[in-house]
GROMACS .gro file of C-alpha atoms in nm:
model
  246
    1MET     CA    1  -7.514   6.060   3.226
    2ILE     CA    2  -7.183   5.977   3.059
    3HIS     CA    3  -7.005   6.022   3.392
    4VAL     CA    4  -7.250   5.794   3.570
    5GLY     CA    5  -7.226   5.541   3.290
    6GLY     CA    6  -6.848   5.537   3.316
    7ILE     CA    7  -6.867   5.473   3.688
    8LEU     CA    8  -7.110   5.186   3.632
    9ILE     CA    9  -6.886   5.031   3.367
   10ALA     CA   10  -6.580   5.060   3.592
   11GLY     CA   11  -6.771   4.916   3.886
   12THR     CA   12  -6.896   4.625   3.678
   13PHE     CA   13  -6.543   4.555   3.553
   14ILE     CA   14  -6.399   4.556   3.907
   15LEU     CA   15  -6.671   4.323   4.036
   16THR     CA   16  -6.628   4.086   3.741
   17TYR     CA   17  -6.249   4.089   3.772
   18ASN     CA   18  -6.254   4.015   4.146
   19ALA     CA   19  -6.506   3.735   4.096
   20ALA     CA   20  -6.286   3.582   3.825
   21VAL     CA   21  -5.974   3.605   4.044
   22ASP     CA   22  -6.163   3.442   4.332
   23LEU     CA   23  -6.262   3.150   4.108
   24TYR     CA   24  -5.909   3.123   3.974
   25GLY     CA   25  -5.766   3.119   4.327
   26ASP     CA   26  -6.005   2.840   4.426
   27HIS     CA   27  -5.912   2.643   4.115
   28ARG     CA   28  -5.538   2.674   4.176
   29MET     CA   29  -5.572   2.587   4.545
   30LYS     CA   30  -5.768   2.269   4.467
   31LYS     CA   31  -5.511   2.163   4.206
   32MET     CA   32  -5.222   2.213   4.449
   33ALA     CA   33  -5.411   2.052   4.739
   34ALA     CA   34  -5.463   1.737   4.531
   35ILE     CA   35  -5.092   1.658   4.565
   36PRO     CA   36  -5.040   1.438   4.875
   37PRO     CA   37  -4.836   1.645   5.122
   38LEU     CA   38  -4.611   1.358   5.228
   39GLU     CA   39  -4.560   1.168   4.904
   40CYS     CA   40  -4.353   1.170   4.586
   41ARG     CA   41  -4.528   1.123   4.254
   42SER     CA   42  -4.600   0.756   4.183
   43SER     CA   43  -4.468   0.589   3.870
   44ASN     CA   44  -4.831   0.499   3.792
   45ASP     CA   45  -4.930   0.864   3.766
   46GLU     CA   46  -4.954   1.029   3.427
   47ASN     CA   47  -4.633   1.218   3.345
   48ALA     CA   48  -4.485   1.082   3.666
   49PHE     CA   49  -4.127   1.120   3.778
   50ASN     CA   50  -3.921   0.815   3.696
   51PRO     CA   51  -3.676   0.761   3.984
   52HIS     CA   52  -3.431   0.595   3.744
   53HIS     CA   53  -3.432   0.877   3.491
   54ASP     CA   54  -3.544   1.197   3.663
   55ASP     CA   55  -3.285   1.362   3.882
   56VAL     CA   56  -3.377   1.548   4.198
   57MET     CA   57  -3.375   1.922   4.138
   58THR     CA   58  -3.077   2.111   4.274
   59ALA     CA   59  -3.120   2.369   4.549
   60SER     CA   60  -3.055   2.644   4.295
   61GLU     CA   61  -3.329   2.511   4.067
   62LEU     CA   62  -3.573   2.476   4.356
   63ARG     CA   63  -3.517   2.837   4.463
   64GLN     CA   64  -3.619   2.951   4.116
   65THR     CA   65  -3.958   2.779   4.149
   66VAL     CA   66  -4.077   3.025   4.415
   67SER     CA   67  -4.294   3.286   4.244
   68SER     CA   68  -4.169   3.643   4.280
   69ARG     CA   69  -4.532   3.761   4.264
   70SER     CA   70  -4.705   3.537   4.515
   71GLY     CA   71  -4.409   3.409   4.719
   72ILE     CA   72  -4.522   3.046   4.688
   73VAL     CA   73  -4.452   2.751   4.456
   74GLU     CA   74  -4.746   2.757   4.215
   75LYS     CA   75  -4.660   2.511   3.936
   76LEU     CA   76  -4.771   2.155   4.005
   77ASP     CA   77  -4.458   1.993   3.862
   78ASP     CA   78  -4.245   2.216   4.082
   79ARG     CA   79  -4.445   2.116   4.388
   80TRP     CA   80  -4.387   1.748   4.306
   81ALA     CA   81  -4.017   1.831   4.269
   82TRP     CA   82  -4.007   1.988   4.614
   83ASN     CA   83  -4.174   1.681   4.766
   84LYS     CA   84  -3.920   1.458   4.595
   85TRP     CA   85  -3.627   1.668   4.718
   86LEU     CA   86  -3.757   1.675   5.076
   87LEU     CA   87  -3.821   1.300   5.080
   88THR     CA   88  -3.488   1.207   4.920
   89PRO     CA   89  -3.263   1.099   5.208
   90SER     CA   90  -2.966   1.315   5.290
   91PRO     CA   91  -2.761   1.231   5.600
   92LEU     CA   92  -2.793   1.492   5.872
   93PRO     CA   93  -2.478   1.597   6.058
   94SER     CA   94  -2.430   1.382   6.365
   95ASN     CA   95  -2.293   1.523   6.687
   96ASP     CA   96  -2.121   1.190   6.743
   97GLN     CA   97  -1.924   1.237   6.423
   98GLN     CA   98  -1.797   1.583   6.511
   99SER     CA   99  -1.453   1.609   6.661
  100GLY     CA  100  -1.327   1.866   6.907
  101GLU     CA  101  -1.488   2.011   7.214
  102LYS     CA  102  -1.708   2.259   7.024
  103LYS     CA  103  -1.985   2.096   6.823
  104SER     CA  104  -2.119   2.264   6.510
  105PRO     CA  105  -2.493   2.346   6.507
  106LEU     CA  106  -2.714   2.104   6.315
  107VAL     CA  107  -2.847   2.399   6.114
  108PRO     CA  108  -2.596   2.675   6.032
  109PRO     CA  109  -2.700   2.995   6.214
  110GLY     CA  110  -2.872   3.259   6.004
  111THR     CA  111  -3.202   3.375   5.860
  112TYR     CA  112  -3.394   3.131   5.640
  113THR     CA  113  -3.684   3.254   5.428
  114PHE     CA  114  -4.000   3.052   5.359
  115MET     CA  115  -3.994   2.867   5.029
  116TYR     CA  116  -4.240   2.579   5.027
  117ARG     CA  117  -4.523   2.413   5.216
  118SER     CA  118  -4.659   2.081   5.091
  119ASN     CA  119  -4.992   2.104   5.274
  120VAL     CA  120  -5.199   2.361   5.083
  121LYS     CA  121  -5.443   2.579   5.273
  122PHE     CA  122  -5.613   2.915   5.226
  123ASP     CA  123  -5.280   3.095   5.269
  124GLU     CA  124  -5.173   2.976   4.924
  125LYS     CA  125  -5.504   3.083   4.774
  126ASN     CA  126  -5.476   3.427   4.932
  127ALA     CA  127  -5.116   3.464   4.812
  128ILE     CA  128  -5.226   3.406   4.453
  129LYS     CA  129  -5.523   3.643   4.484
  130LYS     CA  130  -5.312   3.912   4.650
  131ALA     CA  131  -5.061   3.893   4.364
  132LEU     CA  132  -5.349   3.954   4.122
  133LEU     CA  133  -5.470   4.257   4.325
  134HIS     CA  134  -5.792   4.094   4.443
  135VAL     CA  135  -5.955   4.378   4.637
  136PRO     CA  136  -6.136   4.175   4.909
  137THR     CA  137  -5.811   3.988   4.981
  138LEU     CA  138  -5.609   4.310   5.003
  139PHE     CA  139  -5.858   4.446   5.257
  140GLY     CA  140  -5.871   4.120   5.456
  141PHE     CA  141  -5.605   3.935   5.657
  142VAL     CA  142  -5.310   3.869   5.429
  143ALA     CA  143  -4.938   3.800   5.453
  144VAL     CA  144  -4.718   4.100   5.374
  145ARG     CA  145  -4.410   3.897   5.281
  146ARG     CA  146  -4.264   3.552   5.324
  147GLY     CA  147  -4.198   3.439   5.679
  148THR     CA  148  -3.856   3.369   5.825
  149LEU     CA  149  -3.687   3.114   6.050
  150VAL     CA  150  -3.389   3.248   6.243
  151PHE     CA  151  -3.148   2.990   6.381
  152HIS     CA  152  -2.955   3.176   6.649
  153PRO     CA  153  -2.574   3.156   6.691
  154ASP     CA  154  -2.602   2.934   6.999
  155GLY     CA  155  -2.719   2.654   6.770
  156LYS     CA  156  -3.022   2.590   6.987
  157HIS     CA  157  -3.275   2.873   6.983
  158VAL     CA  158  -3.506   2.939   6.687
  159THR     CA  159  -3.748   3.222   6.605
  160ASN     CA  160  -4.025   3.194   6.344
  161THR     CA  161  -4.170   3.531   6.237
  162GLU     CA  162  -4.467   3.604   6.011
  163HIS     CA  163  -4.589   3.949   5.902
  164PHE     CA  164  -4.951   4.018   5.809
  165ARG     CA  165  -5.176   4.313   5.741
  166GLN     CA  166  -5.544   4.338   5.828
  167HIS     CA  167  -5.789   4.575   5.659
  168LEU     CA  168  -5.493   4.711   5.458
  169LEU     CA  169  -5.369   4.933   5.742
  170THR     CA  170  -5.319   4.729   6.059
  171PRO     CA  171  -4.983   4.545   6.078
  172ILE     CA  172  -4.975   4.214   6.265
  173THR     CA  173  -4.656   4.029   6.357
  174ILE     CA  174  -4.669   3.675   6.491
  175ALA     CA  175  -4.356   3.520   6.642
  176TRP     CA  176  -4.286   3.169   6.767
  177GLU     CA  177  -3.991   3.090   6.993
  178GLY     CA  178  -3.845   2.743   7.009
  179VAL     CA  179  -3.541   2.524   7.068
  180VAL     CA  180  -3.371   2.252   6.865
  181SER     CA  181  -3.407   1.927   7.062
  182GLN     CA  182  -3.390   1.551   7.017
  183LEU     CA  183  -3.730   1.379   7.002
  184HIS     CA  184  -3.715   0.999   6.980
  185ASN     CA  185  -3.351   1.037   6.873
  186LYS     CA  186  -3.445   1.266   6.585
  187PRO     CA  187  -3.377   1.643   6.567
  188ALA     CA  188  -3.679   1.870   6.592
  189ILE     CA  189  -3.780   2.225   6.674
  190VAL     CA  190  -3.992   2.227   6.988
  191TRP     CA  191  -4.190   2.549   7.014
  192THR     CA  192  -4.197   2.696   7.364
  193GLY     CA  193  -4.398   3.017   7.328
  194THR     CA  194  -4.573   3.256   7.089
  195SER     CA  195  -4.667   3.621   7.070
  196MET     CA  196  -4.873   3.850   6.848
  197ILE     CA  197  -4.816   4.224   6.802
  198THR     CA  198  -5.093   4.430   6.639
  199GLY     CA  199  -5.096   4.795   6.537
  200ARG     CA  200  -4.812   5.045   6.564
  201GLY     CA  201  -4.706   5.332   6.786
  202LYS     CA  202  -4.954   5.415   7.061
  203GLU     CA  203  -5.200   5.166   6.915
  204GLU     CA  204  -4.955   4.875   6.940
  205LYS     CA  205  -5.071   4.581   7.149
  206THR     CA  206  -4.891   4.259   7.237
  207VAL     CA  207  -5.069   3.934   7.316
  208VAL     CA  208  -4.853   3.664   7.473
  209ASN     CA  209  -4.940   3.305   7.378
  210PRO     CA  210  -5.258   3.376   7.175
  211PRO     CA  211  -5.487   3.069   7.175
  212THR     CA  212  -5.472   2.996   6.800
  213CYS     CA  213  -5.092   3.009   6.793
  214GLU     CA  214  -5.067   2.803   7.109
  215LYS     CA  215  -5.272   2.526   6.951
  216LEU     CA  216  -5.056   2.520   6.638
  217ARG     CA  217  -4.722   2.527   6.820
  218GLN     CA  218  -4.793   2.201   7.002
  219THR     CA  219  -4.672   2.009   6.698
  220PRO     CA  220  -4.291   1.991   6.677
  221TRP     CA  221  -4.120   2.053   6.345
  222HIS     CA  222  -3.884   1.763   6.275
  223ILE     CA  223  -3.570   1.858   6.084
  224ILE     CA  224  -3.553   1.609   5.798
  225LYS     CA  225  -3.295   1.769   5.570
  226VAL     CA  226  -3.022   2.035   5.579
  227GLN     CA  227  -2.854   2.079   5.245
  228ASP     CA  228  -2.723   2.362   5.025
  229GLY     CA  229  -2.864   2.634   5.246
  230ILE     CA  230  -3.214   2.485   5.264
  231VAL     CA  231  -3.375   2.338   5.576
  232GLY     CA  232  -3.645   2.076   5.524
  233LEU     CA  233  -3.895   2.017   5.803
  234ARG     CA  234  -4.186   1.786   5.871
  235ARG     CA  235  -4.474   1.915   6.079
  236GLY     CA  236  -4.625   1.593   6.209
  237ASP     CA  237  -4.878   1.453   5.961
  238ASP     CA  238  -4.956   1.803   5.838
  239GLY     CA  239  -4.696   1.804   5.563
  240MET     CA  240  -4.349   1.942   5.498
  241LEU     CA  241  -4.190   2.286   5.496
  242ALA     CA  242  -3.876   2.431   5.343
  243TYR     CA  243  -3.689   2.747   5.434
  244GLY     CA  244  -3.376   2.869   5.261
  245MET     CA  245  -3.098   3.121   5.300
  246GLU     CA  246  -3.124   3.395   5.039
   0.00000   0.00000   0.00000
C-alpha cells in the first residue's frame, strides 16, 4: 500500500507541475504577444522608454538578454529594447559607396544564430515550457536548439536551418535556401526553396518543398540593419527577427 501510495503522490505531483507550467507558459506568451511587433514603446506607456534619456542597448547588452535556458528573450523590457534597437536607423553599406572592382557583401559571411523574434507565437511558449521540463512539450514537436542563418562567402546565397525533435526521438531538420536581392531598391532575402529531413539512418526521409514551408517562404525577409555582428530583418508585416554571430 505504501508503494502504491508513493506512486499516486508522484503521479499527482507530475500532473500538477505540468498543469502549472502550461498555465505559466500561456501567461508569459500573452504578456510577450501584447508588445506590438513593429513598434517601439510609446512615451505614453507606463515606464516607457524616453528617447531623450534612454540609450539604445549595445549589441553586447542585447546578446545577454537571450535566455540560456529557453533560447529566447523572455523579459518584457528586453523585448522592448530589441524593438527599439531594430527600429533605430543605422545606414546599411551601399554598393555605390564601395570602391574597387570587388564589392564587399552586405552581410559579412558566416553563421548567425537566432536571437530575437518580435512576433510571439507558440514557439516561444514551447521554448519556455521545454526549459521547465514540461513533459507533454518534450514529447511533442519542439525545437532542439536555436536556428541559424548562414550567409555564404559569395555574398549572395543564404541558408536558414532549424532543428526539431518529435516524440522525443525523431529528429527533424528544416532548411530554407535563398538569395540576397534588391526588392524595391531595398536589400532582402528572397527564399527560393525549402526541404525537410525526418528520421536518421535507414529511416531518414527528405521532403523537398513541403507545403507548410513553401507557404511561409513566400514572404521575403528585408534586411533592415547590419551592425556589430547582428543582422536585423523584417518579415513583411509579421514582425522583426535578429540573428547574431556568436
